[in-house]
Tab-separated table of C-alpha atoms in Angstrom:
chain	number	residue	atom	x	y	z
U	298	MET	CA	-62.873	-75.361	15.631
U	299	SER	CA	-62.702	-75.296	11.834
U	300	GLN	CA	-60.850	-78.629	11.944
U	301	LEU	CA	-63.648	-80.311	13.938
U	302	LEU	CA	-66.623	-78.728	12.151
U	303	THR	CA	-67.456	-78.444	8.476
U	304	ASN	CA	-67.957	-74.942	7.052
U	305	ARG	CA	-71.715	-75.390	7.177
U	306	GLN	CA	-71.646	-76.629	10.822
U	307	ALA	CA	-69.402	-73.698	11.802
U	308	GLU	CA	-71.794	-71.235	10.139
U	309	GLU	CA	-74.770	-72.765	11.961
U	310	LEU	CA	-72.927	-72.494	15.299
U	311	HIS	CA	-71.977	-68.857	14.686
U	312	LYS	CA	-75.591	-67.926	13.851
U	313	ALA	CA	-76.839	-69.763	16.965
U	314	ILE	CA	-74.350	-67.845	19.140
U	315	ILE	CA	-75.401	-64.505	17.641
U	316	ALA	CA	-79.088	-65.404	18.156
U	317	TYR	CA	-78.309	-66.373	21.769
U	318	PHE	CA	-76.555	-62.996	22.368
U	319	ASN	CA	-79.583	-61.139	20.965
U	320	VAL	CA	-82.053	-63.064	23.166
U	321	ALA	CA	-79.804	-62.659	26.217
U	322	GLY	CA	-79.810	-58.858	25.736
U	323	LEU	CA	-76.191	-58.592	24.578
U	324	PRO	CA	-76.572	-56.626	21.256
U	325	ALA	CA	-73.019	-55.219	21.343
U	326	SER	CA	-71.521	-58.720	21.627
U	327	ALA	CA	-73.808	-59.931	18.847
U	328	ALA	CA	-72.832	-57.017	16.585
U	329	ALA	CA	-69.111	-57.504	17.313
U	330	LEU	CA	-69.286	-61.222	16.467
U	331	ARG	CA	-71.372	-60.551	13.358
U	332	GLU	CA	-68.798	-58.005	12.168
U	333	GLU	CA	-65.803	-60.197	12.961
U	334	LEU	CA	-67.298	-63.199	11.166
U	335	ASN	CA	-68.556	-60.991	8.332
U	336	ILE	CA	-72.117	-62.247	8.715
U	337	GLY	CA	-74.248	-59.519	7.233
U	338	GLU	CA	-77.691	-59.749	5.746
U	339	SER	CA	-77.636	-63.529	5.645
U	340	LEU	CA	-78.819	-63.362	9.283
U	341	ASP	CA	-81.929	-61.217	9.139
U	342	THR	CA	-84.571	-61.020	11.887
U	343	ALA	CA	-86.619	-63.937	10.514
U	344	THR	CA	-83.557	-66.202	10.227
U	345	SER	CA	-82.362	-65.154	13.668
U	346	LYS	CA	-85.729	-66.254	15.122
U	347	LYS	CA	-85.110	-69.740	13.733
U	348	TYR	CA	-81.817	-70.023	15.663
U	349	GLU	CA	-83.183	-68.751	18.995
U	350	GLY	CA	-83.024	-71.424	21.705
U	351	LEU	CA	-80.949	-73.758	19.536
U	352	LEU	CA	-77.778	-73.350	21.593
U	353	GLU	CA	-79.588	-74.045	24.890
U	354	LYS	CA	-81.274	-77.154	23.435
U	355	LYS	CA	-77.969	-78.524	22.170
U	356	TRP	CA	-76.283	-77.774	25.499
U	357	THR	CA	-78.942	-79.476	27.651
U	358	SER	CA	-79.121	-82.464	25.337
U	359	VAL	CA	-75.333	-82.930	25.662
U	360	VAL	CA	-75.600	-82.898	29.480
U	361	ARG	CA	-78.515	-85.345	29.340
U	362	LEU	CA	-76.605	-87.684	27.021
U	363	GLN	CA	-73.520	-87.477	29.212
U	364	LYS	CA	-75.582	-88.633	32.213
U	365	LYS	CA	-77.091	-91.439	30.146
U	366	ILE	CA	-73.620	-92.546	29.014
U	367	MET	CA	-72.374	-92.577	32.636
U	368	ASP	CA	-75.397	-94.635	33.747
U	369	LEU	CA	-74.853	-97.100	30.910
U	370	GLU	CA	-71.142	-97.354	31.665
U	371	SER	CA	-71.910	-98.088	35.331
U	372	ARG	CA	-74.470	-100.719	34.364
U	373	ASN	CA	-72.041	-102.233	31.885
U	374	ALA	CA	-69.336	-102.441	34.566
U	375	ASN	CA	-71.729	-104.247	36.932
U	376	LEU	CA	-72.747	-106.706	34.223
U	377	GLN	CA	-69.111	-107.276	33.311
U	378	ALA	CA	-68.262	-107.964	36.953
U	379	GLU	CA	-71.122	-110.481	37.100
U	380	LEU	CA	-69.850	-112.112	33.915
U	381	ASP	CA	-66.286	-112.254	35.234
U	382	SER	CA	-67.384	-114.078	38.377
U	383	ALA	CA	-69.748	-116.417	36.551
U	384	THR	CA	-69.021	-119.766	34.999
U	385	PRO	CA	-70.473	-120.731	31.596
U	386	THR	CA	-72.981	-123.055	33.255
U	387	SER	CA	-74.204	-120.417	35.667
U	388	LEU	CA	-74.947	-117.831	32.989
U	389	SER	CA	-78.281	-119.437	32.217
U	390	ARG	CA	-80.536	-118.617	35.148
U	391	ARG	CA	-83.029	-121.263	34.092
U	392	ASN	CA	-80.414	-123.980	34.362
U	393	VAL	CA	-78.214	-122.922	37.261
U	394	ASP	CA	-75.433	-125.325	38.140
U	395	PRO	CA	-75.900	-125.799	41.915
U	396	ALA	CA	-72.139	-126.084	42.420
U	397	SER	CA	-71.631	-122.529	41.150
U	398	TRP	CA	-74.859	-120.901	42.404
U	399	LEU	CA	-74.394	-117.779	44.521
U	400	PRO	CA	-77.112	-115.726	46.251
U	401	ARG	CA	-78.478	-112.663	44.460
U	402	SER	CA	-80.237	-109.522	45.678
U	403	PRO	CA	-82.947	-108.934	46.572
U	404	ALA	CA	-83.773	-111.695	49.069
U	405	THR	CA	-86.435	-114.173	47.978
U	406	LEU	CA	-88.209	-113.896	51.336
U	407	GLY	CA	-88.147	-111.587	54.331
U	408	LEU	CA	-89.464	-113.224	57.518
U	409	GLN	CA	-90.541	-110.861	60.283
U	410	SER	CA	-92.131	-111.553	63.655
U	411	HIS	CA	-89.317	-111.358	66.227
U	412	ARG	CA	-89.328	-108.409	68.620
U	413	GLY	CA	-85.568	-108.326	69.088
U	414	PRO	CA	-82.374	-108.958	67.105
U	415	VAL	CA	-82.121	-112.402	65.483
U	416	ASN	CA	-79.005	-114.191	66.816
U	417	CYS	CA	-79.183	-117.566	65.075
U	418	ILE	CA	-80.875	-119.667	62.421
U	419	ALA	CA	-80.953	-123.389	61.572
U	420	PHE	CA	-82.491	-125.464	58.777
U	421	HIS	CA	-84.393	-128.700	59.442
U	422	PRO	CA	-82.412	-131.523	57.749
U	423	ILE	CA	-85.418	-132.875	55.840
U	424	PHE	CA	-88.424	-130.554	55.856
U	425	SER	CA	-88.680	-126.945	54.682
U	426	SER	CA	-88.583	-125.684	58.264
U	427	LEU	CA	-86.241	-122.970	59.472
U	428	ALA	CA	-85.697	-122.088	63.136
U	429	SER	CA	-84.582	-118.648	64.318
U	430	GLY	CA	-83.584	-117.559	67.815
U	431	SER	CA	-83.718	-114.033	69.137
U	432	GLU	CA	-82.927	-111.588	71.911
U	433	ASP	CA	-86.701	-111.621	72.532
U	434	THR	CA	-86.132	-115.048	74.283
U	435	THR	CA	-88.152	-116.991	71.681
U	436	LEU	CA	-87.487	-119.416	68.874
U	437	LYS	CA	-89.647	-119.139	65.778
U	438	ILE	CA	-90.241	-121.916	63.270
U	439	TRP	CA	-90.837	-120.842	59.668
U	440	ASP	CA	-91.715	-122.602	56.445
U	441	TRP	CA	-88.985	-121.165	54.219
U	442	GLU	CA	-90.679	-122.291	51.004
U	443	LEU	CA	-94.017	-120.626	51.789
U	444	GLY	CA	-92.585	-117.769	53.844
U	445	GLU	CA	-94.996	-118.464	56.704
U	446	LEU	CA	-94.519	-118.492	60.475
U	447	GLU	CA	-95.411	-121.976	61.729
U	448	ARG	CA	-95.064	-121.446	65.471
U	449	THR	CA	-93.340	-119.526	68.256
U	450	VAL	CA	-91.443	-121.671	70.768
U	451	LYS	CA	-91.151	-120.262	74.273
U	452	GLY	CA	-89.157	-121.585	77.219
U	453	HIS	CA	-85.910	-119.666	77.570
U	454	THR	CA	-85.926	-116.748	80.010
U	455	LYS	CA	-83.146	-114.758	78.311
U	456	ALA	CA	-81.785	-114.240	74.786
U	457	VAL	CA	-81.533	-117.327	72.562
U	458	LEU	CA	-77.936	-117.278	71.273
U	459	ASP	CA	-77.763	-120.339	69.005
U	460	CYS	CA	-79.793	-123.270	67.686
U	461	ASP	CA	-79.235	-126.422	65.630
U	462	PHE	CA	-81.184	-129.390	64.270
U	463	GLY	CA	-79.809	-132.919	64.632
U	464	GLY	CA	-79.910	-135.865	66.970
U	465	PRO	CA	-80.415	-139.612	66.835
U	466	ARG	CA	-81.207	-141.265	63.505
U	467	GLY	CA	-84.900	-140.969	62.705
U	468	GLY	CA	-85.478	-138.673	65.678
U	469	THR	CA	-84.514	-135.143	64.675
U	470	LEU	CA	-84.412	-132.658	67.562
U	471	LEU	CA	-83.961	-128.908	67.784
U	472	ALA	CA	-81.388	-127.754	70.343
U	473	SER	CA	-81.140	-124.165	71.571
U	474	CYS	CA	-78.873	-122.356	74.014
U	475	SER	CA	-79.274	-119.109	75.859
U	476	SER	CA	-77.929	-116.394	78.132
U	477	ASP	CA	-80.100	-118.068	80.805
U	478	LEU	CA	-77.227	-120.646	81.136
U	479	THR	CA	-79.301	-123.550	79.773
U	480	ILE	CA	-79.526	-125.723	76.687
U	481	LYS	CA	-82.996	-126.914	75.719
U	482	LEU	CA	-84.051	-129.781	73.463
U	483	TRP	CA	-87.316	-129.518	71.506
U	484	ASP	CA	-89.149	-132.272	69.619
U	485	PRO	CA	-90.328	-131.137	66.143
U	486	ALA	CA	-92.475	-134.297	65.881
U	487	ASP	CA	-94.420	-133.306	69.017
U	488	GLU	CA	-95.198	-129.637	68.283
U	489	TYR	CA	-91.731	-128.571	69.450
U	490	LYS	CA	-92.399	-129.659	73.017
U	491	ASN	CA	-89.468	-129.026	75.403
U	492	ILE	CA	-88.350	-132.591	76.181
U	493	ARG	CA	-85.170	-131.835	78.118
U	494	THR	CA	-83.215	-128.966	79.669
U	495	LEU	CA	-79.457	-129.328	80.123
U	496	PRO	CA	-78.034	-127.204	82.959
U	497	GLY	CA	-74.326	-127.169	83.791
U	498	HIS	CA	-72.625	-124.157	82.247
U	499	ASP	CA	-71.739	-121.340	84.649
U	500	HIS	CA	-72.314	-118.504	82.166
U	501	SER	CA	-74.083	-117.732	78.876
U	502	VAL	CA	-74.103	-120.615	76.388
U	503	SER	CA	-73.115	-118.938	73.142
U	504	ALA	CA	-73.018	-121.750	70.565
U	505	ILE	CA	-74.322	-125.270	70.074
U	506	ARG	CA	-73.922	-128.002	67.419
U	507	PHE	CA	-74.920	-131.635	67.084
U	508	ILE	CA	-71.897	-133.897	66.555
U	509	PRO	CA	-72.263	-136.310	63.606
U	510	SER	CA	-71.647	-139.925	64.621
U	511	GLY	CA	-69.839	-141.012	61.450
U	512	ALA	CA	-72.055	-144.096	61.353
U	513	ALA	CA	-72.357	-145.752	57.933
U	514	GLY	CA	-75.547	-144.807	56.108
U	515	ALA	CA	-76.390	-141.932	58.436
U	516	PRO	CA	-73.215	-139.954	59.074
U	517	ALA	CA	-75.102	-136.847	60.197
U	518	SER	CA	-77.047	-138.531	62.989
U	519	GLY	CA	-75.755	-138.862	66.510
U	520	ASN	CA	-76.613	-138.608	70.182
U	521	LEU	CA	-73.926	-136.084	71.052
U	522	LEU	CA	-74.135	-132.323	71.239
U	523	VAL	CA	-71.329	-129.808	71.839
U	524	SER	CA	-71.809	-126.400	73.471
U	525	ALA	CA	-69.534	-123.370	73.888
U	526	SER	CA	-69.871	-120.959	76.767
U	527	ARG	CA	-68.745	-117.706	78.296
U	528	ASP	CA	-67.538	-119.842	81.231
U	529	LYS	CA	-64.464	-120.604	78.988
U	530	THR	CA	-65.413	-124.277	78.459
U	531	LEU	CA	-66.861	-126.576	75.837
U	532	ARG	CA	-69.168	-129.342	77.000
U	533	ILE	CA	-70.214	-132.517	75.195
U	534	TRP	CA	-73.686	-133.839	76.055
U	535	ASP	CA	-75.569	-137.071	75.445
U	536	VAL	CA	-79.017	-135.901	74.342
U	537	THR	CA	-80.675	-139.249	75.115
U	538	THR	CA	-79.710	-139.110	78.801
U	539	GLY	CA	-79.170	-135.371	79.249
U	540	TYR	CA	-75.778	-135.946	80.885
U	541	CYS	CA	-72.611	-133.951	80.235
U	542	VAL	CA	-70.093	-136.610	79.171
U	543	LYS	CA	-67.028	-134.378	78.744
U	544	THR	CA	-65.820	-130.845	79.557
U	545	LEU	CA	-63.070	-129.347	77.384
U	546	ARG	CA	-60.872	-126.667	78.941
U	547	GLY	CA	-58.168	-124.637	77.245
U	548	HIS	CA	-59.585	-121.292	76.166
U	549	ALA	CA	-58.592	-118.341	78.348
U	550	ASP	CA	-61.848	-116.432	77.834
U	551	TRP	CA	-65.375	-116.581	76.426
U	552	VAL	CA	-65.798	-119.375	73.832
U	553	ARG	CA	-68.058	-117.851	71.170
U	554	ASP	CA	-68.413	-120.511	68.502
U	555	VAL	CA	-68.006	-124.236	67.967
U	556	CYS	CA	-68.497	-126.670	65.090
U	557	ALA	CA	-67.881	-130.350	64.377
U	558	SER	CA	-66.200	-132.070	61.416
U	559	PHE	CA	-68.449	-134.047	59.050
U	560	ASP	CA	-67.566	-137.360	60.728
U	561	GLY	CA	-67.686	-136.016	64.288
U	562	ARG	CA	-63.999	-136.782	64.920
U	563	TRP	CA	-62.866	-133.176	65.396
U	564	LEU	CA	-64.263	-130.076	67.074
U	565	LEU	CA	-63.281	-126.492	66.288
U	566	SER	CA	-63.840	-123.636	68.730
U	567	ALA	CA	-62.994	-119.928	68.815
U	568	GLY	CA	-63.508	-116.973	71.091
U	569	THR	CA	-62.562	-113.819	72.891
U	570	ASP	CA	-58.994	-114.982	73.622
U	571	GLN	CA	-58.320	-114.358	69.876
U	572	THR	CA	-57.495	-118.027	69.286
U	573	ALA	CA	-59.195	-120.955	67.609
U	574	ARG	CA	-58.613	-124.517	68.826
U	575	LEU	CA	-58.871	-127.913	67.144
U	576	TRP	CA	-59.936	-130.669	69.532
U	577	ASP	CA	-60.041	-134.441	69.319
U	578	ALA	CA	-63.718	-135.061	70.133
U	579	THR	CA	-62.989	-138.495	71.638
U	580	SER	CA	-60.066	-137.667	73.916
U	581	GLY	CA	-60.872	-133.992	74.486
U	582	GLU	CA	-57.256	-133.007	73.770
U	583	THR	CA	-56.257	-129.862	71.871
U	584	LYS	CA	-54.560	-130.880	68.602
U	585	ALA	CA	-53.761	-127.391	67.261
U	586	THR	CA	-54.094	-123.732	68.218
U	587	PHE	CA	-54.611	-121.035	65.591
U	588	LEU	CA	-52.931	-117.713	66.347
U	589	ASP	CA	-52.949	-114.675	64.060
U	590	HIS	CA	-56.157	-112.711	64.618
U	591	GLU	CA	-55.875	-109.351	66.350
U	592	HIS	CA	-59.327	-109.252	67.925
U	593	VAL	CA	-62.121	-111.527	69.170
U	594	ILE	CA	-62.869	-114.467	66.828
U	595	GLU	CA	-66.639	-114.512	66.261
U	596	CYS	CA	-67.027	-117.609	64.073
U	597	CYS	CA	-65.283	-120.740	62.843
U	598	VAL	CA	-66.128	-123.453	60.333
U	599	PHE	CA	-64.601	-126.638	58.888
U	600	ALA	CA	-64.212	-126.841	55.123
U	601	PRO	CA	-66.131	-129.725	53.483
U	602	ALA	CA	-64.161	-132.250	51.441
U	603	ALA	CA	-65.415	-130.649	48.207
U	604	CYS	CA	-63.205	-127.629	49.048
U	605	TYR	CA	-60.012	-129.673	49.457
U	606	PRO	CA	-58.735	-129.347	45.836
U	607	HIS	CA	-59.046	-125.529	45.909
U	608	LEU	CA	-57.651	-125.120	49.434
U	609	ALA	CA	-54.794	-127.544	48.742
U	610	SER	CA	-53.873	-125.399	45.750
U	611	LEU	CA	-53.941	-122.235	47.896
U	612	ALA	CA	-51.748	-124.030	50.437
U	613	SER	CA	-49.294	-125.033	47.642
U	614	LEU	CA	-49.827	-128.747	48.268
U	615	LYS	CA	-49.034	-131.137	45.422
U	616	LYS	CA	-52.314	-133.003	45.880
U	617	PRO	CA	-55.369	-132.545	48.098
U	618	PRO	CA	-56.011	-134.731	51.148
U	619	PRO	CA	-58.389	-137.674	50.593
U	620	ALA	CA	-62.095	-136.718	50.743
U	621	SER	CA	-62.598	-139.208	53.571
U	622	SER	CA	-60.165	-137.291	55.802
U	623	SER	CA	-62.067	-134.801	57.965
U	624	GLY	CA	-60.997	-131.488	59.483
U	625	GLU	CA	-58.163	-130.843	56.995
U	626	PHE	CA	-58.935	-127.140	56.432
U	627	LEU	CA	-60.927	-124.486	58.283
U	628	ALA	CA	-61.847	-120.812	58.328
U	629	THR	CA	-62.214	-118.238	61.097
U	630	GLY	CA	-63.855	-114.799	61.088
U	631	SER	CA	-62.991	-112.033	63.516
U	632	ARG	CA	-63.750	-108.583	64.826
U	633	ASP	CA	-60.446	-107.562	63.213
U	634	LYS	CA	-62.540	-107.534	59.957
U	635	THR	CA	-60.596	-110.416	58.413
U	636	ILE	CA	-61.301	-114.034	57.518
U	637	LYS	CA	-58.434	-116.489	57.772
U	638	LEU	CA	-58.042	-119.854	56.037
U	639	TRP	CA	-55.952	-122.499	57.837
U	640	ASP	CA	-54.806	-126.072	57.543
U	641	SER	CA	-55.363	-128.448	60.463
U	642	ARG	CA	-51.778	-128.049	61.716
U	643	GLY	CA	-52.337	-124.373	62.459
U	644	THR	CA	-50.635	-122.997	59.351
U	645	LEU	CA	-52.206	-119.815	57.989
U	646	ILE	CA	-52.984	-120.238	54.274
U	647	ARG	CA	-54.640	-116.940	53.404
U	648	THR	CA	-56.115	-113.793	54.983
U	649	LEU	CA	-59.236	-112.433	53.276
U	650	ARG	CA	-59.839	-108.694	53.552
U	651	GLY	CA	-62.834	-106.743	52.298
U	652	HIS	CA	-65.423	-106.440	55.059
U	653	ASP	CA	-65.654	-103.069	56.822
U	654	ASN	CA	-66.822	-104.413	60.177
U	655	TRP	CA	-66.888	-107.522	62.406
U	656	ILE	CA	-67.243	-110.862	60.614
U	657	ARG	CA	-70.193	-112.665	62.205
U	658	ALA	CA	-70.695	-115.942	60.326
U	659	LEU	CA	-69.088	-118.112	57.638
U	660	VAL	CA	-70.313	-120.951	55.435
U	661	PHE	CA	-68.506	-122.944	52.756
U	662	HIS	CA	-70.435	-123.550	49.532
U	663	PRO	CA	-71.350	-127.272	49.393
U	664	GLY	CA	-70.012	-127.285	45.818
U	665	GLY	CA	-66.564	-126.550	47.249
U	666	ARG	CA	-65.533	-123.494	45.257
U	667	TYR	CA	-66.772	-120.601	47.401
U	668	LEU	CA	-66.774	-119.297	50.956
U	669	LEU	CA	-69.625	-116.996	52.024
U	670	SER	CA	-69.405	-114.515	54.893
U	671	VAL	CA	-71.691	-112.027	56.638
U	672	SER	CA	-70.719	-109.036	58.698
U	673	ASP	CA	-71.800	-106.058	60.742
U	674	ASP	CA	-71.192	-104.038	57.552
U	675	LYS	CA	-74.634	-105.412	56.423
U	676	THR	CA	-73.176	-107.327	53.471
U	677	ILE	CA	-72.863	-110.899	52.279
U	678	ARG	CA	-69.566	-111.554	50.497
U	679	CYS	CA	-68.671	-114.488	48.259
U	680	TRP	CA	-64.989	-115.506	48.030
U	681	ASP	CA	-63.790	-117.680	45.134
U	682	LEU	CA	-61.317	-120.290	46.391
U	683	ALA	CA	-60.397	-121.104	42.777
U	684	GLN	CA	-59.290	-117.486	42.187
U	685	GLU	CA	-56.850	-116.981	45.052
U	686	ALA	CA	-59.831	-116.598	47.408
U	687	LYS	CA	-60.670	-113.152	46.016
U	688	CYS	CA	-64.064	-111.578	46.671
U	689	VAL	CA	-66.115	-112.091	43.487
U	690	LYS	CA	-69.526	-110.951	44.709
U	691	THR	CA	-70.888	-108.585	47.351
U	692	LEU	CA	-74.555	-108.268	48.294
U	693	ASP	CA	-74.748	-104.775	49.761
U	694	ASP	CA	-77.499	-104.018	52.278
U	695	ALA	CA	-78.406	-107.698	52.621
U	696	HIS	CA	-80.138	-106.437	55.791
U	697	ASN	CA	-80.935	-103.041	57.276
U	698	HIS	CA	-78.638	-103.645	60.260
U	699	PHE	CA	-75.772	-105.930	61.368
U	700	VAL	CA	-76.009	-109.428	59.849
U	701	THR	CA	-75.523	-111.897	62.718
U	702	SER	CA	-76.021	-115.341	61.219
U	703	LEU	CA	-75.781	-117.369	58.027
U	704	ARG	CA	-76.699	-120.972	57.214
U	705	TRP	CA	-76.902	-123.050	54.026
U	706	ALA	CA	-79.907	-125.319	53.536
U	707	PRO	CA	-78.917	-128.988	53.977
U	708	GLY	CA	-78.463	-131.164	50.926
U	709	VAL	CA	-80.885	-133.904	50.048
U	710	VAL	CA	-79.729	-137.516	49.888
U	711	LYS	CA	-81.391	-139.562	47.184
U	712	GLY	CA	-81.885	-143.297	47.035
U	713	PRO	CA	-82.102	-145.752	49.940
U	714	GLN	CA	-79.823	-143.757	52.230
U	715	GLN	CA	-81.121	-141.756	55.139
U	716	GLN	CA	-81.676	-138.042	54.495
U	717	GLN	CA	-78.584	-136.361	55.848
U	718	GLN	CA	-77.582	-132.906	56.925
U	719	ALA	CA	-75.256	-130.668	55.002
U	720	VAL	CA	-75.694	-127.568	57.097
U	721	ASN	CA	-72.764	-125.168	56.540
U	722	GLY	CA	-71.639	-127.515	53.764
U	723	GLU	CA	-70.127	-129.704	56.472
U	724	ASP	CA	-70.405	-133.179	55.024
U	725	GLY	CA	-68.225	-135.482	53.015
U	726	ALA	CA	-70.278	-135.536	49.837
U	727	SER	CA	-70.649	-131.776	49.578
U	728	ALA	CA	-73.021	-131.682	46.652
U	729	SER	CA	-76.788	-131.013	46.531
U	730	ALA	CA	-80.150	-129.926	44.983
U	731	ALA	CA	-81.511	-126.738	43.534
U	732	LYS	CA	-84.856	-125.768	44.909
U	733	GLY	CA	-87.483	-126.658	42.367
U	734	GLY	CA	-85.384	-129.118	40.372
U	735	LYS	CA	-82.868	-131.122	42.335
U	736	VAL	CA	-79.668	-131.835	40.436
U	737	ASP	CA	-77.582	-134.873	41.282
U	738	ASP	CA	-73.869	-134.728	41.838
U	739	PRO	CA	-71.669	-137.262	39.989
U	740	GLY	CA	-71.945	-139.658	42.925
U	741	GLY	CA	-75.715	-139.626	42.592
U	742	LYS	CA	-76.154	-139.629	46.376
U	743	GLU	CA	-76.603	-136.036	47.378
U	744	SER	CA	-77.790	-132.861	45.752
U	745	ILE	CA	-77.244	-129.192	46.629
U	746	ARG	CA	-80.128	-126.975	47.651
U	747	CYS	CA	-79.505	-123.456	46.366
U	748	VAL	CA	-80.898	-121.803	49.494
U	749	ILE	CA	-79.250	-119.760	52.238
U	750	ALA	CA	-80.745	-117.850	55.150
U	751	THR	CA	-79.450	-114.904	57.173
U	752	GLY	CA	-80.490	-113.334	60.478
U	753	SER	CA	-79.961	-109.760	61.582
U	754	VAL	CA	-80.179	-107.154	64.305
U	755	ASP	CA	-82.974	-105.648	62.140
U	756	MET	CA	-85.152	-108.435	63.701
U	757	SER	CA	-85.689	-110.214	60.378
U	758	VAL	CA	-84.671	-113.466	58.726
U	759	ARG	CA	-84.025	-113.360	54.984
U	760	VAL	CA	-83.969	-116.296	52.592
U	761	PHE	CA	-81.988	-116.191	49.340
U	762	ALA	CA	-82.979	-118.969	46.932
U	763	SER	CA	-82.484	-119.774	43.265
């Protein structure tokens, strides 16, 4: 003790201990210590009074400071983690680089009106409208900028399982599918009137996506729609006639998800048979089968061309595929709690682990560097493809219950070109515009909107925006 304390500090401590013994009713201990330390008259009654309570005050202040230090250390660790996952351009919140923007808690908006779990969400390609579909059999249309409910769309007789905006150039439609075995088309320009119902599947229709046509000037428009069903098939529909033009068979069980490449050439599906399949949309033939998951595959998504440099590096390729080549890489999410990254030949590139429950939806960042995922563990996770696909950000308690769906707001095309979709980052340009101040990508054609939306079993839709 004498090595740590000066003589004066040691004397003060001894007197405080003796005073504490006296107050605590331990006169024998006080007398013994006084005698051993040879403290005689220098500690009279008046001086002893001055030292009463000093030991307790010092003790409690040490405990209080220890707690404060632990809180500060925890806060410092969180800030350091945020710094580690940030890029220099993203450190300034006032001037966020859209290509490196990631969602932050808390959500910008919480949209509530559904009376059952929210199964799906979809952004309008041009306007600030967001559609959500629910177990309550309804679709709801929201203004995601104002946070207001615009209308409730009724027509399905059972749970709405998926929805998507798309359709012919200049004539955007909303498509929805349901456990009632039907697909319905709604016209946003005519108060979301039900203009067509497409029957044909023999069981629940679990997923639906418009297929881009690949036409010059408007690559996201097209008359075709693909659906996935519990009847083990995929069907391709012509929305102008309402006819099923092709049925794709190959899955051995419920097909749970489907998506199209940015040019509409390829389709990707996944389901209960624990496989994902890559299809040629024109011929309907299976081009590759993806086998490695150990449970039901809940979701699948194509990587946009902006991701190719990072994914090519992960795949140990000398150079990335050309940006014009679609369907080169993809991701799948499963009930086995893993996300897997693949190339189009069926080669597994990487398995991403971190979620504690079923993976329910995936979206690639339009900037190309990140993959976002949501899960029944109530979190949103952000994986950095430039850092070996490690998880660099987790939004805990993104919802109060299982998170079922995730979509990225479509990019905005500037100039004479048609506005085009970039939902799920699935387009060739893969760049976009921050809400409030749209930032051009080097090509000057498209800009990233820093907005994502999630749906949940907690019956709410949440919007995360910059």
